mmCIF file of C-alpha atoms in Angstrom:
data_model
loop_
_atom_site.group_PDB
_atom_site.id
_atom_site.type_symbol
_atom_site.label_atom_id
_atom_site.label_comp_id
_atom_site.label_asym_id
_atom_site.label_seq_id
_atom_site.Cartn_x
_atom_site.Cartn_y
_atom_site.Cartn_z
ATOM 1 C CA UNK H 1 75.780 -5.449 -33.789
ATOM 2 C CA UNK H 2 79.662 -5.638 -34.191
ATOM 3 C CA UNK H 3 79.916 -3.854 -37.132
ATOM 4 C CA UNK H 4 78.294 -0.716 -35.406
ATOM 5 C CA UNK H 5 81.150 -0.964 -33.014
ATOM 6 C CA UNK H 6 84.866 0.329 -33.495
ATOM 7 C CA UNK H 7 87.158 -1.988 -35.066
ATOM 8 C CA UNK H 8 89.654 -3.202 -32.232
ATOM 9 C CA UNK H 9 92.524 -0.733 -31.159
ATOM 10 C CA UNK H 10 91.295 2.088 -33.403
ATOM 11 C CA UNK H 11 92.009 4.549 -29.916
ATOM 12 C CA UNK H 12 95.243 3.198 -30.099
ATOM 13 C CA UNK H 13 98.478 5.559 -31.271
ATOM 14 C CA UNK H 14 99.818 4.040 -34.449
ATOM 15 C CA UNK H 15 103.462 3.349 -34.499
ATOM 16 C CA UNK H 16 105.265 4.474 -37.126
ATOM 17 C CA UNK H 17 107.743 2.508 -39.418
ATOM 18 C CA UNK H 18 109.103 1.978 -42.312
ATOM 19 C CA UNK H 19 107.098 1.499 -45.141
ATOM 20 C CA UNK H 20 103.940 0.938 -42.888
ATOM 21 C CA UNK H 21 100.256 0.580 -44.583
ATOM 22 C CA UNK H 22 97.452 2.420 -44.673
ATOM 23 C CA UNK H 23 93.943 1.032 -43.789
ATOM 24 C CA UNK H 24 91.077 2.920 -45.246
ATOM 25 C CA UNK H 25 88.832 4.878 -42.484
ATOM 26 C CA UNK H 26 86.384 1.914 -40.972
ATOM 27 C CA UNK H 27 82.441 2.898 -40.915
ATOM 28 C CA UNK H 28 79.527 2.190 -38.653
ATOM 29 C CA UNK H 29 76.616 3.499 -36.992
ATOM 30 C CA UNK H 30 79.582 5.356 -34.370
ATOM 31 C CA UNK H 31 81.182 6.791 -37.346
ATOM 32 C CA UNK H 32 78.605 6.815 -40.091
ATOM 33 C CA UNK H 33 79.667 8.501 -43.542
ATOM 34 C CA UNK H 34 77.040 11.212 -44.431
ATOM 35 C CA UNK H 35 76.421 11.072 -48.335
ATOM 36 C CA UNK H 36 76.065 14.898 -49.569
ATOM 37 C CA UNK H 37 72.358 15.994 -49.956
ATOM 38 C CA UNK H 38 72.492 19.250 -52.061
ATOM 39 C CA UNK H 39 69.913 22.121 -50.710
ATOM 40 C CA UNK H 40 66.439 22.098 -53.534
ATOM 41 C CA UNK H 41 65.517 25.443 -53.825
ATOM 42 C CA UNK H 42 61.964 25.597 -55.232
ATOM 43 C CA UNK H 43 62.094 27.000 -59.081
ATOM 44 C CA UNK H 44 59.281 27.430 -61.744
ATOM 45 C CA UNK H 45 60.122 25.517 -64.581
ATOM 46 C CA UNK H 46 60.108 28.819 -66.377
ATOM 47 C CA UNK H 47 63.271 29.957 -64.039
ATOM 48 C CA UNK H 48 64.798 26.248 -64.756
ATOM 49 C CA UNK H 49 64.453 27.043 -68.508
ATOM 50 C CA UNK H 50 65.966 30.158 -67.505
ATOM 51 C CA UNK H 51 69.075 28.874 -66.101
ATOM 52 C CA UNK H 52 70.172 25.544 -67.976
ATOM 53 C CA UNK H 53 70.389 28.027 -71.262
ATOM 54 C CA UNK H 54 72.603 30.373 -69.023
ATOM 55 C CA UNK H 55 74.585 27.192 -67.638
ATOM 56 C CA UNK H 56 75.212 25.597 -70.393
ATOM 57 C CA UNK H 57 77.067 28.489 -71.849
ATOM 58 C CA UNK H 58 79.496 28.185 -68.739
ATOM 59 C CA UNK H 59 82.841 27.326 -68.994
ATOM 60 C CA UNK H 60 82.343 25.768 -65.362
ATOM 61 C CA UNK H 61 78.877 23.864 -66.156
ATOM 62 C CA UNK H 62 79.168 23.024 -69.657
ATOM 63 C CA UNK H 63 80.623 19.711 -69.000
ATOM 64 C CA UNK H 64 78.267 18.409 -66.146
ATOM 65 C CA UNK H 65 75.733 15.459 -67.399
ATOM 66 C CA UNK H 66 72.652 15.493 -67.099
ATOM 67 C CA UNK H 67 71.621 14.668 -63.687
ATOM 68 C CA UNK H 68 74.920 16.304 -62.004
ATOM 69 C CA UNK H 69 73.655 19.897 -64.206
ATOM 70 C CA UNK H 70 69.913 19.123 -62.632
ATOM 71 C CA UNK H 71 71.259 18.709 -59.108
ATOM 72 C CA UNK H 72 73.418 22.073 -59.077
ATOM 73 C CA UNK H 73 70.191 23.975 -61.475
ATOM 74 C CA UNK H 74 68.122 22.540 -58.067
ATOM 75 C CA UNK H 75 70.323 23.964 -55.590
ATOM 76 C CA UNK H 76 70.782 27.403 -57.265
ATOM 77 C CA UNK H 77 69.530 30.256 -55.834
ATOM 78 C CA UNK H 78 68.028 33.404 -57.790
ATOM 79 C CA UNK H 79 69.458 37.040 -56.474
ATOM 80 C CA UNK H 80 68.129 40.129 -57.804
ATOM 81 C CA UNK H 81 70.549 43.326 -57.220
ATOM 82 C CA UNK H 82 70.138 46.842 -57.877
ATOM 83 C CA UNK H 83 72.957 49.354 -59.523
ATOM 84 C CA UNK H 84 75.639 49.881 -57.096
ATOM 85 C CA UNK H 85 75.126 46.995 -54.726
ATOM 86 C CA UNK H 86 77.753 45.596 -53.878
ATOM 87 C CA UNK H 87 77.638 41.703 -53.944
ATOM 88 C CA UNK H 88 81.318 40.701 -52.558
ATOM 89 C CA UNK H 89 84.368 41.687 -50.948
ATOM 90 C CA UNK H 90 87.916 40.739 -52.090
ATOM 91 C CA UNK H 91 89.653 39.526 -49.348
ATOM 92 C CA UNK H 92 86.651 38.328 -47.583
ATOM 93 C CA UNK H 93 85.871 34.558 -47.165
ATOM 94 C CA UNK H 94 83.847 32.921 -50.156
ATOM 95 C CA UNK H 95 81.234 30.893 -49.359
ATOM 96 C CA UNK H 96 78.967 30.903 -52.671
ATOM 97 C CA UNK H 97 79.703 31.787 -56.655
ATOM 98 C CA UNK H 98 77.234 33.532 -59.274
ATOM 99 C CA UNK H 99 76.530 33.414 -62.394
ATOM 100 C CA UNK H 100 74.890 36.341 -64.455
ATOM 101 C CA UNK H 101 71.907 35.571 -66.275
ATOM 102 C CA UNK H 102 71.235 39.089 -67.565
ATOM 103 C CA UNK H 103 72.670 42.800 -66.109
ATOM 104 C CA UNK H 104 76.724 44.129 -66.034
ATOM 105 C CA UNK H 105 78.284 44.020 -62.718
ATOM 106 C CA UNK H 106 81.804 45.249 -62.473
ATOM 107 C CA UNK H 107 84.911 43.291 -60.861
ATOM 108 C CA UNK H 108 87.455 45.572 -59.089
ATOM 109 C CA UNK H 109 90.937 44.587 -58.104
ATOM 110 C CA UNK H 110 92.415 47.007 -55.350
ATOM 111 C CA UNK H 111 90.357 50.001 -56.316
ATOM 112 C CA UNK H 112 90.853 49.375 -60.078
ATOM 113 C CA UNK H 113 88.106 47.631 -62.339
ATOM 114 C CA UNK H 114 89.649 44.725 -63.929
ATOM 115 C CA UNK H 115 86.757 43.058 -65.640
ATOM 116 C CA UNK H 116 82.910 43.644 -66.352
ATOM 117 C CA UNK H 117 80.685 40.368 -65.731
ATOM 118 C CA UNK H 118 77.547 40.028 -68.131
ATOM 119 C CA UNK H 119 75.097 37.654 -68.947
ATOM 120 C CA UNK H 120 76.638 33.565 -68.754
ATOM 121 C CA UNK H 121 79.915 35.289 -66.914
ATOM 122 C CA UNK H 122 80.865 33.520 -63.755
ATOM 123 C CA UNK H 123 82.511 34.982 -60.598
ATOM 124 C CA UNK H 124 83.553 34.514 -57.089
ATOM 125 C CA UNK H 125 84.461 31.002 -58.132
ATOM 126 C CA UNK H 126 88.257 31.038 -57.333
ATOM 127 C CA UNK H 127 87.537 31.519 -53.837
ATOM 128 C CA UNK H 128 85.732 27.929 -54.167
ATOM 129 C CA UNK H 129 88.066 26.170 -56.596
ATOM 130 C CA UNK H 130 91.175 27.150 -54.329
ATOM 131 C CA UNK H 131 90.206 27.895 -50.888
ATOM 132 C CA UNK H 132 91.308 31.619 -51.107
ATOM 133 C CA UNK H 133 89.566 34.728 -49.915
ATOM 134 C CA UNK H 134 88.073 36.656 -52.541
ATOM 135 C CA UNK H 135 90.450 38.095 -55.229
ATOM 136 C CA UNK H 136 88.164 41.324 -56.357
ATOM 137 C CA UNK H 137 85.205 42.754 -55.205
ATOM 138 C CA UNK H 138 81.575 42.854 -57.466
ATOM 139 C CA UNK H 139 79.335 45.945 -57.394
ATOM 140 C CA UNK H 140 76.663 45.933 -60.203
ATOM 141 C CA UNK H 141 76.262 48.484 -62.359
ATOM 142 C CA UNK H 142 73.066 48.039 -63.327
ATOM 143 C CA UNK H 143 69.962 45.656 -61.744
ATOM 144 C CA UNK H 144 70.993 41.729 -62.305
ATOM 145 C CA UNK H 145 69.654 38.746 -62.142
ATOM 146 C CA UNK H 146 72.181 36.479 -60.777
ATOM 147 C CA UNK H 147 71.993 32.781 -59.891
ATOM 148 C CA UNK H 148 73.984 31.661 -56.910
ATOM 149 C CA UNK H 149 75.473 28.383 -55.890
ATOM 150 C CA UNK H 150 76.834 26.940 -52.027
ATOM 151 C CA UNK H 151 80.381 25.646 -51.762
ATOM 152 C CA UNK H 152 79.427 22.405 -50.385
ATOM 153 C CA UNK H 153 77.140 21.873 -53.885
ATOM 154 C CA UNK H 154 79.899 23.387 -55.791
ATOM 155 C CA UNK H 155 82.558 21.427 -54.347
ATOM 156 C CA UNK H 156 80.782 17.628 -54.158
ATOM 157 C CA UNK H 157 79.278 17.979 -57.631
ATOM 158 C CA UNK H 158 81.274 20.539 -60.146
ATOM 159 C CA UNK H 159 85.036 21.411 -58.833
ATOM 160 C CA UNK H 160 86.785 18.435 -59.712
ATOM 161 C CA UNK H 161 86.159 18.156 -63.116
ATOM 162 C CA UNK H 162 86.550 22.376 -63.310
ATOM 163 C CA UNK H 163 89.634 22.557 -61.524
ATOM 164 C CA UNK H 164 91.166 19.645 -64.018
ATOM 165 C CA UNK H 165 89.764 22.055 -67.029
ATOM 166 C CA UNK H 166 90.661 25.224 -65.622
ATOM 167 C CA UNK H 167 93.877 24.071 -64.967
ATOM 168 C CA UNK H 168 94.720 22.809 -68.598
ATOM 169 C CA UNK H 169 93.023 25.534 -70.125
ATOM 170 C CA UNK H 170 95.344 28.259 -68.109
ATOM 171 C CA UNK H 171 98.487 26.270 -69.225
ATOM 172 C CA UNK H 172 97.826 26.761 -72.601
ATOM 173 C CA UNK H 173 97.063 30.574 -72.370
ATOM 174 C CA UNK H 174 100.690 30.582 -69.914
ATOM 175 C CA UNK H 175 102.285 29.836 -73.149
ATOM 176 C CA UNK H 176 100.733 32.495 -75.297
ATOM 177 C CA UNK H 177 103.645 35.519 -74.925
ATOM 178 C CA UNK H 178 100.619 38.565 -75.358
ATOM 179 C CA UNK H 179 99.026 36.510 -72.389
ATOM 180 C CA UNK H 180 102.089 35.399 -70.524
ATOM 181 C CA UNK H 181 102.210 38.940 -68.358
ATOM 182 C CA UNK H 182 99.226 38.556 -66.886
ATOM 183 C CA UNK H 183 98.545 37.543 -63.233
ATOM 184 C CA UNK H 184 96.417 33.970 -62.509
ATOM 185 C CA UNK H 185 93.605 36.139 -61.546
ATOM 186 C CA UNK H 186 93.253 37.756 -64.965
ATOM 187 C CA UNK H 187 94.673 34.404 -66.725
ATOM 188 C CA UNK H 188 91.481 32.970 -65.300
ATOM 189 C CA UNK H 189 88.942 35.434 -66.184
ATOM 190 C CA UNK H 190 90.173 34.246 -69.711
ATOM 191 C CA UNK H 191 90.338 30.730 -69.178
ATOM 192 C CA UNK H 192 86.660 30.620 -68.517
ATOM 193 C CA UNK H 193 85.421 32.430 -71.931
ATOM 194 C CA UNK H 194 87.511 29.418 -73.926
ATOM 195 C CA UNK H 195 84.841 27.316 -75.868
ATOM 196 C CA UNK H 196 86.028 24.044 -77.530
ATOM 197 C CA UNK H 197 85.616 23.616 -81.105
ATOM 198 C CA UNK H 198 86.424 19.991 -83.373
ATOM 199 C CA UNK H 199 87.173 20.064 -87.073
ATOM 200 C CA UNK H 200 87.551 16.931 -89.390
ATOM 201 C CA UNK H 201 90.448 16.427 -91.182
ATOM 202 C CA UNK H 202 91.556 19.298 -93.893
ATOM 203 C CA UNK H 203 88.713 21.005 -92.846
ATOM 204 C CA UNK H 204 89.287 25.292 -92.763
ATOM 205 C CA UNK H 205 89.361 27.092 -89.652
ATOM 206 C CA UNK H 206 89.971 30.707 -90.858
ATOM 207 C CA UNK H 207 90.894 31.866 -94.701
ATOM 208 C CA UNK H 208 92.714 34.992 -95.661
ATOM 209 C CA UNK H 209 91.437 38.270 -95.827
ATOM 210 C CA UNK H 210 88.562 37.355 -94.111
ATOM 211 C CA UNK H 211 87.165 39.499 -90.887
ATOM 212 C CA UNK H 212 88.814 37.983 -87.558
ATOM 213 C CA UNK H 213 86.143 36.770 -85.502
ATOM 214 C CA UNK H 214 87.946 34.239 -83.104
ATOM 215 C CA UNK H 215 91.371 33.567 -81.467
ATOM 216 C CA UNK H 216 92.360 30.122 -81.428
ATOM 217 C CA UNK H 217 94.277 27.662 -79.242
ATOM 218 C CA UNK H 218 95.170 24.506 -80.070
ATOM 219 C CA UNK H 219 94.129 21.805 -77.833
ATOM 220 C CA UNK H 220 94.827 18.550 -80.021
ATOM 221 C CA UNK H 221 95.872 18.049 -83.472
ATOM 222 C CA UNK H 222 97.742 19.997 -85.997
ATOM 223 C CA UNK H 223 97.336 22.623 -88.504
ATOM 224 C CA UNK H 224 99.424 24.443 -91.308
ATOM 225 C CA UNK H 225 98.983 28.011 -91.848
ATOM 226 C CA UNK H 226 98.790 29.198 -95.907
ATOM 227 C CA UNK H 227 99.779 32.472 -97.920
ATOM 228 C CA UNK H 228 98.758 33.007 -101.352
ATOM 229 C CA UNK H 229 98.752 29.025 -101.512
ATOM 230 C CA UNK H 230 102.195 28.622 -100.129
ATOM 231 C CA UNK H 231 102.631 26.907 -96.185
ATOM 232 C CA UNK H 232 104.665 29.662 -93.860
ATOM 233 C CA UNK H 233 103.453 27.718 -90.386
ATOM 234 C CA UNK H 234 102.508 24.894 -88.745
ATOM 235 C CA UNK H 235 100.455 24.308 -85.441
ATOM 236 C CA UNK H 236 100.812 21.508 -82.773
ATOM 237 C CA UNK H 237 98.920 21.161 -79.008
ATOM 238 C CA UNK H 238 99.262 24.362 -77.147
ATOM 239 C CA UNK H 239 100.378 26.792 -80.288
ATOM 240 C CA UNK H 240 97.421 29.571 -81.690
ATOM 241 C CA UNK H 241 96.495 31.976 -84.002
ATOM 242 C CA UNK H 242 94.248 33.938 -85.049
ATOM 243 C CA UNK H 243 95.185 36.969 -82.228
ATOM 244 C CA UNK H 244 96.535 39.705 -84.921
ATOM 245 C CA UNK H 245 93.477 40.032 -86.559
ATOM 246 C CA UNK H 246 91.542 40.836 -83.555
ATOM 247 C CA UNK H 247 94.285 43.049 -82.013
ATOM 248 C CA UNK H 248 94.716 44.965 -85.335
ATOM 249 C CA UNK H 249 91.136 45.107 -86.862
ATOM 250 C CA UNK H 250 92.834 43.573 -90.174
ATOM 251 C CA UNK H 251 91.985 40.665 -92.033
ATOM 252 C CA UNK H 252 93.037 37.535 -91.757
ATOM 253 C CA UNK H 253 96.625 37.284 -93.026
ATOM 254 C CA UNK H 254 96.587 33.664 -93.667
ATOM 255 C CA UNK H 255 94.055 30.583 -94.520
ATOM 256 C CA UNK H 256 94.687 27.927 -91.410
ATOM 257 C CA UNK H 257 93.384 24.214 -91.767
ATOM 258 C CA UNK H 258 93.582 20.958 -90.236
ATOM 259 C CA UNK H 259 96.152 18.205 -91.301
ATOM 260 C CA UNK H 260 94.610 15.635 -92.786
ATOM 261 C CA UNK H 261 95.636 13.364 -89.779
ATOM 262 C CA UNK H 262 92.768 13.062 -87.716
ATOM 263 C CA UNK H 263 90.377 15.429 -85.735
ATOM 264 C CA UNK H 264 91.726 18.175 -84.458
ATOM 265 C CA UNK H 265 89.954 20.041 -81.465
ATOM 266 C CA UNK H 266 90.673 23.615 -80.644
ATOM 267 C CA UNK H 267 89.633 26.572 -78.137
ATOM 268 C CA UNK H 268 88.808 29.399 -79.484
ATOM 269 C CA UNK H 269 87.442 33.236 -78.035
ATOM 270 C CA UNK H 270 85.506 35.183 -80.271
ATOM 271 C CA UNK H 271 86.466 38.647 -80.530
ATOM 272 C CA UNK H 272 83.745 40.136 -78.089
ATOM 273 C CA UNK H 273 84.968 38.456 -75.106
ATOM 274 C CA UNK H 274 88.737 38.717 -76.150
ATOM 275 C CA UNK H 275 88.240 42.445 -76.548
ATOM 276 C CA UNK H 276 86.443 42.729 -73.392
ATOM 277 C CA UNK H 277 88.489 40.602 -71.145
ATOM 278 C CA UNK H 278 92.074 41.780 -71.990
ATOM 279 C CA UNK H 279 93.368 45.523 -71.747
ATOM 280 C CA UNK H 280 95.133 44.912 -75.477
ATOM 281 C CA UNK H 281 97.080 48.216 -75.635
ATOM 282 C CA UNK H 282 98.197 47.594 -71.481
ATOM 283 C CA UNK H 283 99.248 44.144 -72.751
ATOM 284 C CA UNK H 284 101.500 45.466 -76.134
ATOM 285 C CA UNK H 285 102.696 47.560 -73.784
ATOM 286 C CA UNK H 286 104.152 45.046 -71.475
ATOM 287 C CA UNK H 287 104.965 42.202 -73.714
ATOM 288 C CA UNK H 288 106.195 44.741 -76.668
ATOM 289 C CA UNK H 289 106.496 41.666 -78.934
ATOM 290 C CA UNK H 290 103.791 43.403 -81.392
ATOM 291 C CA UNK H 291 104.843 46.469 -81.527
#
């Protein structure tokens, strides 16, 4: 059949000139395009259950559909460690990521521990998302249950869309000055605990002298800041709030709503997560714009 054959003079050196085009790659039986087949690992539907609720709380999963969160739920793979194993090795070659469903496993960055992963926490993804050798090792520090996931699944079905997020999320944070000190690796740790929020127009997003229980980021939209009643600030895409009350245990020191110009969408941390991903004192200490 000609169309299994090469196309004519396709062992032939192109010559190069200017403004030459460019054919797309031709196809046939001698050059067939394999269509990516993720692996099916055999689950109950108990440990499917299982993992959707821990995927779905995943900055890198959240935003799959349907069938493209069923294919990578079918390809995961469930690991069971005990306390002290180690599970990788920064600098080595990364050829799968995890995700925690329950235990603590600890993330250490030449010798020194620079996060603690628990349950929904994702890690040894940067290796995948950027082709780099591992940028900490993982020991547990207690037995885990941890779900893990191939490159090749990773990478047909879940890195585009991440790497777009990942990337817009960590230019926000880049303008933050507490956050602007610290490196991509523990910019990205952070990036991945960001969960996006929509209010309505006017709506409230915190009110004064209430208990801080999130840090905010705005992602589009605007909002004014209040005090006693009176408007001392106002918000556009890529400002926040809401970091002194967490940093300072105080209550909120002013009521923040939407304009009443639209939806406004915003990503927020709650306080749990903000506390346990960033070293606060180590970061006053090199930004020294709150002190």
């Amino acid at each position: 059949d000609e169309e299994d054959e090469p196309p004519e003079g396709w062992d032939k050196p192109v010559v190069k000139g200017p403004r030459t085009s460019v054919s797309a790659e031709a196809y046939g039986e001698w050059n067939a395009r394999r269509a990516f087949v993720a692996p099916v690992i055999p689950k109950t539907d108990e440990q499917k259950d299982r993992l959707k609720k821990c995927l779905v709380k995943s900055f890198l999963f959240a935003s799959l559909d349907a069938n493209d969160l069923g294919i990578v739920i079918g390809a995961m793979k469930e690991v069971v460690t005990e306390p002290q194993q180690r599970v990788i090795n920064q600098g080595d070659a990364g050829d799968f990521l995890f995700v925690v469903e329950s235990g603590k496993l600890d993330c250490i960055k030449d010798g020194t521990v620079v996060k603690t992963c628990a349950t929904g926490d994702v890690f040894g993804e940067l290796a995948l998302l950027y082709n780099n050798p591992r940028a900490a090792s993982v020991d547990a520090k207690e037995k885990s249950v941890l779900w893990q996931l191939d490159r090749d699944t990773f990478g047909h079905i879940v890195k585009q869309a991440a790497t777009k997020k990942r990337a817009r999320y960590d230019a926000f944070l880049n303008k933050v000055p507490l956050l602007a000190s610290m490196d991509d690796y523990e910019r990205s740790q952070l990036a991945d605990a960001l969960k996006s929020e929509t209010f309505t127009d006017g709506a409230t997003v915190v009110t004064q002298g209430e208990v801080g229980a999130k840090f905010y980021i705005i992602e589009e939209g605007e909002a004014v800041a209040t005090k006693d009643g009176q408007q001392v600030m106002s918000y556009a895409v890529g400002d926040y709030f809401g970091e002194l009350a967490l940093i300072r245990n105080q209550p909120r020191a002013a009521t923040v709503k939407c304009k009443d110009s639209g939806m406004v969408k915003l990503l927020s941390m709650d306080s749990a997560s903000f506390k346990r991903l960033l070293n606060v004192n180590d970061l006053l200490d090199r930004t020294k714009i709150y002190a």
